[in-house]
Amino acid sequence: MKATHRQDRTALDSSRILAISPILALAAIFSLVVSPGTSQAQVSVKRRLSPEILAMHARAKRPAATAPATSLELAATATALTSSSFNSEQGPGPGPIGPGPGCNLFPAPASIGTTVPLSYFGPPPSDTNRSLVGPVQLLDTGVVDVAHGTITIPLYLGHLKGSGKNVWYVLTDVDDPNVAAELGLNFSAKLTFASHSARTGNLDANGDIVFDAGTVNFKPERKIIPGPAGHEFPPTFATPGSIGDANYGPLVQIVNAGNVIYNAPMVAFDVNANQISFPNGNVDYTKVHDQVVAIDPVNMTVTLNLINGFSFGRPVWYLSMDTSNALGAAIEHNTLAPLMQKLLLGHDDSFASPVERIFISTNGPESGGCNNPLRQGLSADLGDSFRPNNVLGGIPTIALDYSPYWDAQLFEWTQEAIEQGFRGQVREEFQILTFVQDKLITGPGGAAFGSSGFSINCSIVQRLD
């Protein structure tokens, strides 16, 4: 479906590309801190890996992680206890199971609205063709806890070349389909075109990565001061809870194993196992990534918070780990990853593009908070702490152009659209582009719609239907 609309968007895409500069200026103003399913198959742009090279990557395979056996506790660090509001709390923020329909996208069971009991309905056909009825778990390395909206996946211990410092990381995506199938990761052909924004490294004998460069400081305290009520975005101040150095980005190109590119976000750095042992939660966020709910360096697992979103009208859960600018990293509870700033943005699915698009409302409906089923947007997020229900482009099983690197496309409902009652919750990209064409949606501040000049590292975990 997506490909059939590309030609219809030519004029709109041209205007978007011309609009990049003013949007970039807006992003600069808000940079307040120092700097496998059958439908996924496609021809690889790389030469096929030899059996020997594939065997090297197979060493990175770990048993599927199991969720913690006990109830997880939220963090109660000293920094969190001194927070004046949820916008300054450390950690992942609320999970995707919200207290109302505006913060909970999980679909109703098939029996709702029928006289047929739930037990009648057979299993969905997603094991046969994952592009059909869900739910479908796409990141297959661990267990999704649907009651709490988390996933537990393998934790890896690598090292930094030279110093030998510990690098604790996870694997979520890879640009080779055979490696993806072997390890249970998402396949993204587009990551091949992101090599200039990737660190380099080598696999050791255990399948762990020795990174050539890239460090993260997890000690900073995340803090946001929202704007006035009803206009919380943009905030008046924002600082992320973890900051990478100039050489840090989540991607790593494996030099000694076919130059395969992994998405390997760092979750802790330069700490020993006993310093980050929080298997039951109550995590110290001065030592680990804010999206960590629990971390167990004995069993080598980590539990991460999931985020609500939509892709082509279907609700999805995804991980959000890194952002290329400070404002986005603070709002997303992410690591500021400066190396991501080298990504080519603004060209979506043109040749050699490394990104897909994520559409983020700045002023969607927020009245009523989570009780409002139309709730959406950054002002809503900053007003009640729950996530903004962003709209993603293609994901595995829906399209072939998936990338965990998302080109942020911030949009704003016009005052005329709001006054006429047209503002609502949008759930797929062509719906948004139609509203742009109809002049109901613009870029922030009335600018032309297009790339906002920053990117977010978000790996798809599960399609909910």
Short mmCIF file of C-alpha atoms in Angstrom, two decimals:
data_model
loop_
_atom_site.label_atom_id
_atom_site.label_comp_id
_atom_site.label_asym_id
_atom_site.label_seq_id
_atom_site.Cartn_x
_atom_site.Cartn_y
_atom_site.Cartn_z
CA MET A 1 0.00 0.00 0.00
CA LYS A 2 2.71 2.43 0.96
CA ALA A 3 4.58 2.27 -2.35
CA THR A 4 1.47 3.07 -4.36
CA HIS A 5 1.22 6.48 -2.74
CA ARG A 6 4.78 7.62 -3.34
CA GLN A 7 4.16 9.36 -6.66
CA ASP A 8 1.15 11.18 -5.23
CA ARG A 9 3.41 12.76 -2.64
CA THR A 10 6.04 14.22 -5.00
CA ALA A 11 4.89 17.84 -4.71
CA LEU A 12 4.45 17.56 -0.97
CA ASP A 13 7.87 15.96 -0.51
CA SER A 14 9.50 18.80 -2.45
CA SER A 15 7.98 21.39 -0.13
CA ARG A 16 9.09 19.35 2.86
CA ILE A 17 12.71 19.31 1.74
CA LEU A 18 12.70 23.07 1.25
CA ALA A 19 11.31 23.47 4.76
CA ILE A 20 14.15 21.71 6.55
CA SER A 21 16.15 24.86 7.32
CA PRO A 22 13.49 26.73 9.39
CA ILE A 23 12.65 23.56 11.28
CA LEU A 24 16.34 22.99 11.99
CA ALA A 25 16.49 26.50 13.40
CA LEU A 26 13.59 25.67 15.71
CA ALA A 27 15.37 22.50 16.85
CA ALA A 28 18.51 24.53 17.57
CA ILE A 29 16.56 26.92 19.80
CA PHE A 30 15.38 24.00 21.92
CA SER A 31 18.79 22.29 22.20
CA LEU A 32 19.22 23.34 25.80
CA VAL A 33 22.09 21.07 26.84
CA VAL A 34 25.65 20.60 25.68
CA SER A 35 25.88 19.45 22.83
CA PRO A 36 11.58 -12.59 11.02
CA GLY A 37 8.36 -12.73 8.97
CA THR A 38 7.86 -13.62 5.34
CA SER A 39 6.83 -10.09 4.46
CA GLN A 40 10.22 -8.82 5.63
CA ALA A 41 12.22 -10.60 2.95
CA GLN A 42 13.94 -8.42 0.38
CA VAL A 43 17.12 -8.41 -1.62
CA SER A 44 20.08 -7.46 0.55
CA VAL A 45 22.25 -4.62 -0.66
CA LYS A 46 25.24 -6.42 0.84
CA ARG A 47 27.10 -9.46 -0.40
CA ARG A 48 25.79 -12.60 1.29
CA LEU A 49 27.77 -13.49 4.40
CA SER A 50 29.94 -16.57 4.20
CA PRO A 51 29.11 -19.48 6.54
CA GLU A 52 32.24 -18.65 8.53
CA ILE A 53 31.23 -15.02 9.07
CA LEU A 54 27.65 -16.00 9.91
CA ALA A 55 29.03 -18.43 12.49
CA MET A 56 30.88 -15.53 14.13
CA HIS A 57 27.61 -13.65 14.53
CA ALA A 58 25.88 -16.78 15.82
CA ARG A 59 28.14 -16.59 18.89
CA ALA A 60 26.18 -13.50 19.90
CA LYS A 61 22.99 -15.54 20.22
CA ARG A 62 21.73 -15.89 23.78
CA PRO A 63 18.88 -17.94 25.23
CA ALA A 64 15.57 -16.09 25.12
CA ALA A 65 15.40 -13.95 28.23
CA THR A 66 12.69 -14.63 30.81
CA ALA A 67 10.90 -11.94 32.76
CA PRO A 68 11.76 -11.38 36.44
CA ALA A 69 9.85 -13.74 38.71
CA THR A 70 8.99 -11.08 41.29
CA SER A 71 7.02 -7.86 41.06
CA LEU A 72 9.23 -5.00 39.93
CA GLU A 73 9.56 -1.87 42.01
CA LEU A 74 9.92 1.59 40.56
CA ALA A 75 13.09 3.50 41.32
CA ALA A 76 13.32 5.50 44.50
CA THR A 77 16.74 7.07 44.19
CA ALA A 78 17.73 10.16 46.09
CA THR A 79 17.46 12.25 42.95
CA ALA A 80 13.96 11.01 42.22
CA LEU A 81 12.82 11.73 45.78
CA THR A 82 13.79 15.37 45.41
CA SER A 83 11.87 15.81 42.14
CA SER A 84 9.20 18.50 42.20
CA SER A 85 7.12 16.89 39.45
CA PHE A 86 6.96 13.83 37.21
CA ASN A 87 8.76 15.81 34.51
CA SER A 88 11.90 15.76 36.66
CA GLU A 89 11.69 12.14 37.79
CA GLN A 90 14.47 9.77 36.80
CA GLY A 91 13.68 6.51 35.06
CA PRO A 92 11.39 5.38 32.24
CA GLY A 93 8.15 7.13 33.22
CA PRO A 94 4.79 5.38 33.06
CA GLY A 95 4.45 2.22 30.99
CA PRO A 96 2.08 1.76 28.06
CA ILE A 97 -0.79 0.34 30.14
CA GLY A 98 -2.41 3.61 31.08
CA PRO A 99 -5.29 4.44 33.40
CA GLY A 100 -7.56 5.37 30.52
CA PRO A 101 -8.16 4.93 26.78
CA GLY A 102 -5.99 7.92 25.92
CA CYS A 103 -2.92 6.23 27.43
CA ASN A 104 -3.65 2.58 26.64
CA LEU A 105 -3.69 1.40 23.02
CA PHE A 106 -4.14 -2.32 23.69
CA PRO A 107 -7.01 -3.56 21.47
CA ALA A 108 -10.14 -5.15 22.88
CA PRO A 109 -10.46 -8.94 22.49
CA ALA A 110 -12.37 -10.29 19.52
CA SER A 111 -15.36 -11.28 21.68
CA ILE A 112 -16.26 -7.68 22.56
CA GLY A 113 -19.48 -6.65 20.85
CA THR A 114 -20.45 -10.22 19.93
CA THR A 115 -22.45 -12.98 21.51
CA VAL A 116 -19.58 -15.40 20.91
CA PRO A 117 -17.37 -16.07 23.97
CA LEU A 118 -13.65 -15.33 23.81
CA SER A 119 -12.80 -19.03 24.10
CA TYR A 120 -14.36 -19.64 20.67
CA PHE A 121 -11.81 -17.56 18.84
CA GLY A 122 -8.85 -19.56 17.58
CA PRO A 123 -5.22 -18.42 17.60
CA PRO A 124 -4.37 -15.63 15.16
CA PRO A 125 -2.63 -16.66 11.91
CA SER A 126 0.40 -14.51 12.70
CA ASP A 127 2.68 -17.56 13.05
CA THR A 128 1.93 -18.41 9.43
CA ASN A 129 1.92 -14.93 7.89
CA ARG A 130 2.95 -12.26 10.35
CA SER A 131 1.63 -9.47 8.15
CA LEU A 132 -1.94 -10.56 8.91
CA VAL A 133 -3.80 -10.56 12.21
CA GLY A 134 -1.75 -9.97 15.36
CA PRO A 135 -0.61 -9.63 18.00
CA VAL A 136 2.86 -10.21 16.60
CA GLN A 137 6.06 -9.99 18.63
CA LEU A 138 8.80 -8.75 16.29
CA LEU A 139 11.81 -8.54 18.61
CA ASP A 140 12.03 -12.22 19.53
CA THR A 141 14.93 -12.28 21.99
CA GLY A 142 12.84 -12.23 25.14
CA VAL A 143 9.46 -12.09 26.81
CA VAL A 144 6.93 -9.26 26.57
CA ASP A 145 5.01 -8.69 29.79
CA VAL A 146 1.64 -7.55 28.44
CA ALA A 147 0.31 -6.82 31.94
CA HIS A 148 2.95 -4.15 32.58
CA GLY A 149 4.18 -3.19 29.10
CA THR A 150 7.81 -4.26 29.40
CA ILE A 151 10.18 -6.61 27.58
CA THR A 152 13.05 -8.59 29.10
CA ILE A 153 15.91 -9.24 26.67
CA PRO A 154 19.54 -10.44 26.87
CA LEU A 155 22.12 -8.13 28.41
CA TYR A 156 25.57 -8.08 26.79
CA LEU A 157 28.93 -7.16 28.31
CA GLY A 158 31.43 -5.73 25.86
CA HIS A 159 34.48 -3.59 26.37
CA LEU A 160 36.04 -0.38 25.13
CA LYS A 161 39.19 -0.86 23.11
CA GLY A 162 42.33 0.34 24.85
CA SER A 163 40.93 1.06 28.30
CA GLY A 164 39.01 -2.22 28.57
CA LYS A 165 36.16 -0.42 30.35
CA ASN A 166 32.88 -2.33 30.63
CA VAL A 167 30.20 -1.56 28.05
CA TRP A 168 26.79 -3.00 28.93
CA TYR A 169 24.48 -3.04 25.90
CA VAL A 170 21.52 -4.71 24.19
CA LEU A 171 20.92 -5.80 20.59
CA THR A 172 17.67 -4.90 18.82
CA ASP A 173 18.19 -4.56 15.05
CA VAL A 174 20.67 -5.59 12.36
CA ASP A 175 21.13 -4.91 8.64
CA ASP A 176 21.62 -8.55 7.58
CA PRO A 177 18.49 -10.75 7.24
CA ASN A 178 20.29 -14.00 8.06
CA VAL A 179 21.83 -12.58 11.23
CA ALA A 180 18.42 -11.18 12.18
CA ALA A 181 16.81 -14.59 11.77
CA GLU A 182 19.61 -16.30 13.72
CA LEU A 183 19.52 -13.91 16.68
CA GLY A 184 15.82 -13.01 16.76
CA LEU A 185 16.44 -9.34 15.96
CA ASN A 186 14.58 -6.94 13.70
CA PHE A 187 15.94 -6.77 10.15
CA SER A 188 16.47 -3.30 8.70
CA ALA A 189 18.15 -2.99 5.29
CA LYS A 190 18.25 0.79 5.74
CA LEU A 191 20.86 0.51 8.50
CA THR A 192 23.42 -0.30 5.80
CA PHE A 193 23.15 3.35 4.74
CA ALA A 194 23.77 4.60 8.29
CA SER A 195 27.40 3.47 8.49
CA HIS A 196 28.74 7.04 8.68
CA SER A 197 26.81 7.48 11.96
CA ALA A 198 27.96 4.15 13.44
CA ARG A 199 30.78 3.32 15.80
CA THR A 200 33.11 0.53 14.77
CA GLY A 201 33.98 -2.57 16.71
CA ASN A 202 34.94 -6.25 16.52
CA LEU A 203 33.38 -9.45 17.82
CA ASP A 204 35.43 -11.37 20.35
CA ALA A 205 35.45 -15.15 20.77
CA ASN A 206 32.26 -15.05 22.88
CA GLY A 207 30.27 -12.98 20.40
CA ASP A 208 30.60 -9.82 22.51
CA ILE A 209 31.63 -6.51 20.98
CA VAL A 210 34.89 -4.67 21.59
CA PHE A 211 33.96 -1.07 20.73
CA ASP A 212 36.57 1.24 19.22
CA ALA A 213 35.02 4.39 20.74
CA GLY A 214 31.93 5.88 22.32
CA THR A 215 31.10 6.49 25.98
CA VAL A 216 27.97 7.56 27.89
CA ASN A 217 27.67 9.48 31.15
CA PHE A 218 24.58 8.18 32.97
CA LYS A 219 25.01 10.43 36.04
CA PRO A 220 23.12 13.58 34.93
CA GLU A 221 19.63 14.16 36.33
CA ARG A 222 16.83 14.37 33.81
CA LYS A 223 14.74 17.49 34.28
CA ILE A 224 12.03 19.28 32.31
CA ILE A 225 10.16 22.50 33.11
CA PRO A 226 7.02 22.53 30.91
CA GLY A 227 5.50 25.59 29.37
CA PRO A 228 2.15 26.99 30.62
CA ALA A 229 -0.92 24.78 30.96
CA GLY A 230 -2.39 23.91 27.57
CA HIS A 231 0.88 24.87 25.89
CA GLU A 232 3.36 22.69 27.76
CA PHE A 233 5.43 22.20 24.61
CA PRO A 234 7.97 23.60 24.10
CA PRO A 235 9.27 23.36 27.66
CA THR A 236 11.15 26.29 29.12
CA PHE A 237 14.02 24.01 30.17
CA ALA A 238 15.05 20.43 29.39
CA THR A 239 18.09 18.30 30.13
CA PRO A 240 18.46 14.55 29.47
CA GLY A 241 19.40 11.93 32.05
CA SER A 242 22.30 10.47 30.08
CA ILE A 243 24.71 12.08 27.63
CA GLY A 244 27.00 10.39 25.15
CA ASP A 245 30.34 11.76 24.03
CA ALA A 246 30.97 12.92 20.46
CA ASN A 247 31.75 9.34 19.37
CA TYR A 248 28.61 7.74 20.81
CA GLY A 249 25.73 6.49 18.74
CA PRO A 250 23.80 3.25 19.22
CA LEU A 251 24.86 1.69 15.89
CA VAL A 252 28.07 -0.33 15.61
CA GLN A 253 29.68 -1.70 12.44
CA ILE A 254 31.43 -5.03 13.05
CA VAL A 255 34.70 -4.76 11.14
CA ASN A 256 35.93 -8.33 11.57
CA ALA A 257 32.59 -9.95 10.66
CA GLY A 258 31.45 -8.66 7.28
CA ASN A 259 30.84 -5.02 8.35
CA VAL A 260 27.40 -5.99 9.58
CA ILE A 261 25.70 -3.11 11.42
CA TYR A 262 23.93 -3.73 14.74
CA ASN A 263 21.71 -1.44 16.74
CA ALA A 264 23.42 -1.84 20.12
CA PRO A 265 22.24 0.88 22.54
CA MET A 266 24.33 1.23 25.70
CA VAL A 267 22.49 0.74 29.00
CA ALA A 268 25.46 1.17 31.40
CA PHE A 269 29.13 2.09 31.13
CA ASP A 270 32.31 1.72 33.19
CA VAL A 271 30.59 -0.08 36.07
CA ASN A 272 30.94 -3.59 37.46
CA ALA A 273 28.15 -6.12 37.77
CA ASN A 274 27.63 -5.55 41.49
CA GLN A 275 27.07 -1.83 40.89
CA ILE A 276 24.11 -2.37 38.54
CA SER A 277 22.48 -5.44 40.08
CA PHE A 278 18.81 -4.47 40.31
CA PRO A 279 16.97 -7.67 39.27
CA ASN A 280 13.75 -6.63 41.03
CA GLY A 281 13.71 -2.99 39.99
CA ASN A 282 14.38 0.01 42.25
CA VAL A 283 17.12 0.96 39.78
CA ASP A 284 19.81 3.56 40.40
CA TYR A 285 19.49 5.79 37.32
CA THR A 286 22.81 7.48 37.92
CA LYS A 287 24.35 4.24 36.65
CA VAL A 288 21.97 2.91 33.96
CA HIS A 289 19.74 4.07 31.12
CA ASP A 290 16.45 5.69 32.13
CA GLN A 291 14.38 3.13 30.19
CA VAL A 292 15.66 0.26 32.35
CA VAL A 293 13.00 -1.17 34.67
CA ALA A 294 15.24 -3.96 36.02
CA ILE A 295 18.73 -5.23 35.25
CA ASP A 296 20.27 -8.57 36.23
CA PRO A 297 23.99 -8.91 35.40
CA VAL A 298 24.05 -12.41 36.97
CA ASN A 299 21.48 -13.88 34.59
CA MET A 300 22.47 -11.30 31.95
CA THR A 301 19.00 -9.87 31.33
CA VAL A 302 17.53 -6.39 31.29
CA THR A 303 13.87 -5.35 31.44
CA LEU A 304 12.98 -2.24 29.42
CA ASN A 305 9.91 -0.03 29.33
CA LEU A 306 7.74 -0.09 26.19
CA ILE A 307 6.16 2.91 24.45
CA ASN A 308 2.76 3.27 22.76
CA GLY A 309 2.47 4.25 19.11
CA PHE A 310 0.72 3.61 15.80
CA SER A 311 1.87 2.37 12.39
CA PHE A 312 -0.64 2.56 9.54
CA GLY A 313 -3.52 2.56 11.99
CA ARG A 314 -2.28 -0.41 14.00
CA PRO A 315 -1.21 0.06 17.62
CA VAL A 316 2.40 -0.92 18.35
CA TRP A 317 4.83 -1.06 21.27
CA TYR A 318 8.43 0.02 20.78
CA LEU A 319 11.63 0.78 22.68
CA SER A 320 12.96 4.34 22.75
CA MET A 321 16.67 4.51 23.61
CA ASP A 322 18.63 7.38 21.98
CA THR A 323 17.98 10.80 20.44
CA SER A 324 20.26 13.10 18.47
CA ASN A 325 19.33 16.33 20.30
CA ALA A 326 18.98 17.29 23.95
CA LEU A 327 15.31 18.29 23.97
CA GLY A 328 14.19 15.03 22.37
CA ALA A 329 16.41 12.98 24.66
CA ALA A 330 14.94 14.65 27.74
CA ILE A 331 11.33 14.14 26.67
CA GLU A 332 11.96 10.57 25.54
CA HIS A 333 13.88 9.58 28.71
CA ASN A 334 16.74 8.79 26.30
CA THR A 335 20.48 9.08 25.90
CA LEU A 336 21.71 12.10 23.96
CA ALA A 337 23.67 10.46 21.12
CA PRO A 338 25.73 13.07 19.20
CA LEU A 339 26.94 10.62 16.55
CA MET A 340 23.34 10.33 15.32
CA GLN A 341 23.61 13.93 14.15
CA LYS A 342 25.54 12.65 11.11
CA LEU A 343 22.40 10.98 9.72
CA LEU A 344 20.98 12.23 6.43
CA LEU A 345 17.45 13.41 7.23
CA GLY A 346 14.56 14.75 5.22
CA HIS A 347 14.52 12.22 2.38
CA ASP A 348 12.40 9.38 3.84
CA ASP A 349 12.44 6.48 1.34
CA SER A 350 14.65 7.95 -1.35
CA PHE A 351 17.72 5.96 -2.41
CA ALA A 352 20.28 5.34 0.36
CA SER A 353 18.10 6.91 3.06
CA PRO A 354 18.91 5.39 6.48
CA VAL A 355 15.69 6.56 8.17
CA GLU A 356 11.93 6.14 8.36
CA ARG A 357 9.63 8.90 9.57
CA ILE A 358 7.99 9.36 12.96
CA PHE A 359 5.19 11.93 13.21
CA ILE A 360 4.93 13.79 16.51
CA SER A 361 2.09 16.16 17.35
CA THR A 362 3.03 19.23 19.37
CA ASN A 363 -0.52 20.39 20.25
CA GLY A 364 -2.85 17.41 19.95
CA PRO A 365 -5.90 16.94 22.21
CA GLU A 366 -4.91 16.88 25.90
CA SER A 367 -8.02 17.96 27.82
CA GLY A 368 -9.05 15.20 30.20
CA GLY A 369 -5.67 13.50 30.13
CA CYS A 370 -5.70 9.73 29.89
CA ASN A 371 -9.52 9.66 30.02
CA ASN A 372 -9.61 11.37 26.62
CA PRO A 373 -9.51 8.65 23.90
CA LEU A 374 -8.26 11.26 21.39
CA ARG A 375 -5.32 12.31 23.58
CA GLN A 376 -2.09 12.82 21.62
CA GLY A 377 0.99 15.01 21.45
CA LEU A 378 3.92 16.52 23.30
CA SER A 379 1.87 19.02 25.30
CA ALA A 380 -0.23 16.11 26.55
CA ASP A 381 2.96 14.18 27.38
CA LEU A 382 4.41 17.07 29.39
CA GLY A 383 1.04 17.74 31.01
CA ASP A 384 0.31 14.28 32.41
CA SER A 385 3.62 12.31 31.98
CA PHE A 386 2.19 9.62 29.69
CA ARG A 387 3.62 9.13 26.20
CA PRO A 388 2.36 11.15 23.23
CA ASN A 389 1.04 8.28 21.04
CA ASN A 390 3.32 9.02 18.11
CA VAL A 391 2.74 7.77 14.56
CA LEU A 392 5.47 5.70 12.93
CA GLY A 393 6.02 4.88 9.28
CA GLY A 394 6.74 1.36 8.05
CA ILE A 395 7.51 -1.42 10.52
CA PRO A 396 8.34 -5.10 9.87
CA THR A 397 5.29 -7.08 8.65
CA ILE A 398 3.60 -3.88 7.39
CA ALA A 399 6.26 -2.45 5.04
CA LEU A 400 9.76 -3.18 3.77
CA ASP A 401 11.26 0.21 4.63
CA TYR A 402 11.62 -0.14 8.40
CA SER A 403 14.49 1.55 10.18
CA PRO A 404 14.94 1.97 13.95
CA TYR A 405 16.36 5.41 13.12
CA TRP A 406 13.33 7.70 12.88
CA ASP A 407 13.39 11.14 11.29
CA ALA A 408 11.25 13.27 13.65
CA GLN A 409 8.48 15.15 11.85
CA LEU A 410 6.89 17.50 14.39
CA PHE A 411 3.51 18.85 13.38
CA GLU A 412 1.04 21.40 14.69
CA TRP A 413 -2.72 21.67 14.25
CA THR A 414 -3.66 25.09 12.90
CA GLN A 415 -5.81 27.42 14.96
CA GLU A 416 -8.51 27.19 12.28
CA ALA A 417 -8.54 23.39 12.54
CA ILE A 418 -8.87 23.63 16.32
CA GLU A 419 -11.66 26.23 16.19
CA GLN A 420 -13.66 24.13 13.73
CA GLY A 421 -13.31 21.01 15.86
CA PHE A 422 -11.16 19.12 13.35
CA ARG A 423 -8.30 18.35 15.74
CA GLY A 424 -8.18 14.73 16.86
CA GLN A 425 -5.97 11.68 17.18
CA VAL A 426 -4.24 10.65 13.96
CA ARG A 427 -2.89 7.12 13.47
CA GLU A 428 -1.19 6.78 10.09
CA GLU A 429 1.11 8.82 7.91
CA PHE A 430 -1.08 9.31 4.83
CA GLN A 431 -3.87 10.63 7.01
CA ILE A 432 -1.40 13.19 8.40
CA LEU A 433 -0.06 14.07 4.95
CA THR A 434 -3.62 14.60 3.73
CA PHE A 435 -4.25 17.03 6.57
CA VAL A 436 -1.01 18.82 5.63
CA GLN A 437 -2.24 19.06 2.05
CA ASP A 438 -5.57 20.44 3.32
CA LYS A 439 -3.72 23.05 5.42
CA LEU A 440 -5.08 21.72 8.71
CA ILE A 441 -1.62 20.70 9.90
CA THR A 442 1.69 22.57 9.55
CA GLY A 443 5.14 22.38 11.03
CA PRO A 444 5.71 23.96 14.48
CA GLY A 445 4.94 27.66 14.62
CA GLY A 446 3.19 27.55 11.25
CA ALA A 447 6.35 26.54 9.37
CA ALA A 448 6.20 24.22 6.39
CA PHE A 449 5.79 20.58 7.36
CA GLY A 450 8.89 18.37 7.13
CA SER A 451 11.89 17.03 8.99
CA SER A 452 12.49 18.68 12.35
CA GLY A 453 16.22 18.06 12.07
CA PHE A 454 16.69 15.36 14.71
CA SER A 455 16.29 11.59 14.92
CA ILE A 456 15.24 9.02 17.53
CA ASN A 457 16.43 5.42 17.93
CA CYS A 458 13.24 3.39 18.44
CA SER A 459 13.13 -0.36 17.87
CA ILE A 460 9.78 -2.01 17.19
CA VAL A 461 8.96 -4.75 19.69
CA GLN A 462 5.35 -5.78 19.11
CA ARG A 463 2.41 -5.07 16.86
CA LEU A 464 -0.72 -5.27 18.99
CA ASP A 465 -3.14 -6.28 16.23
#
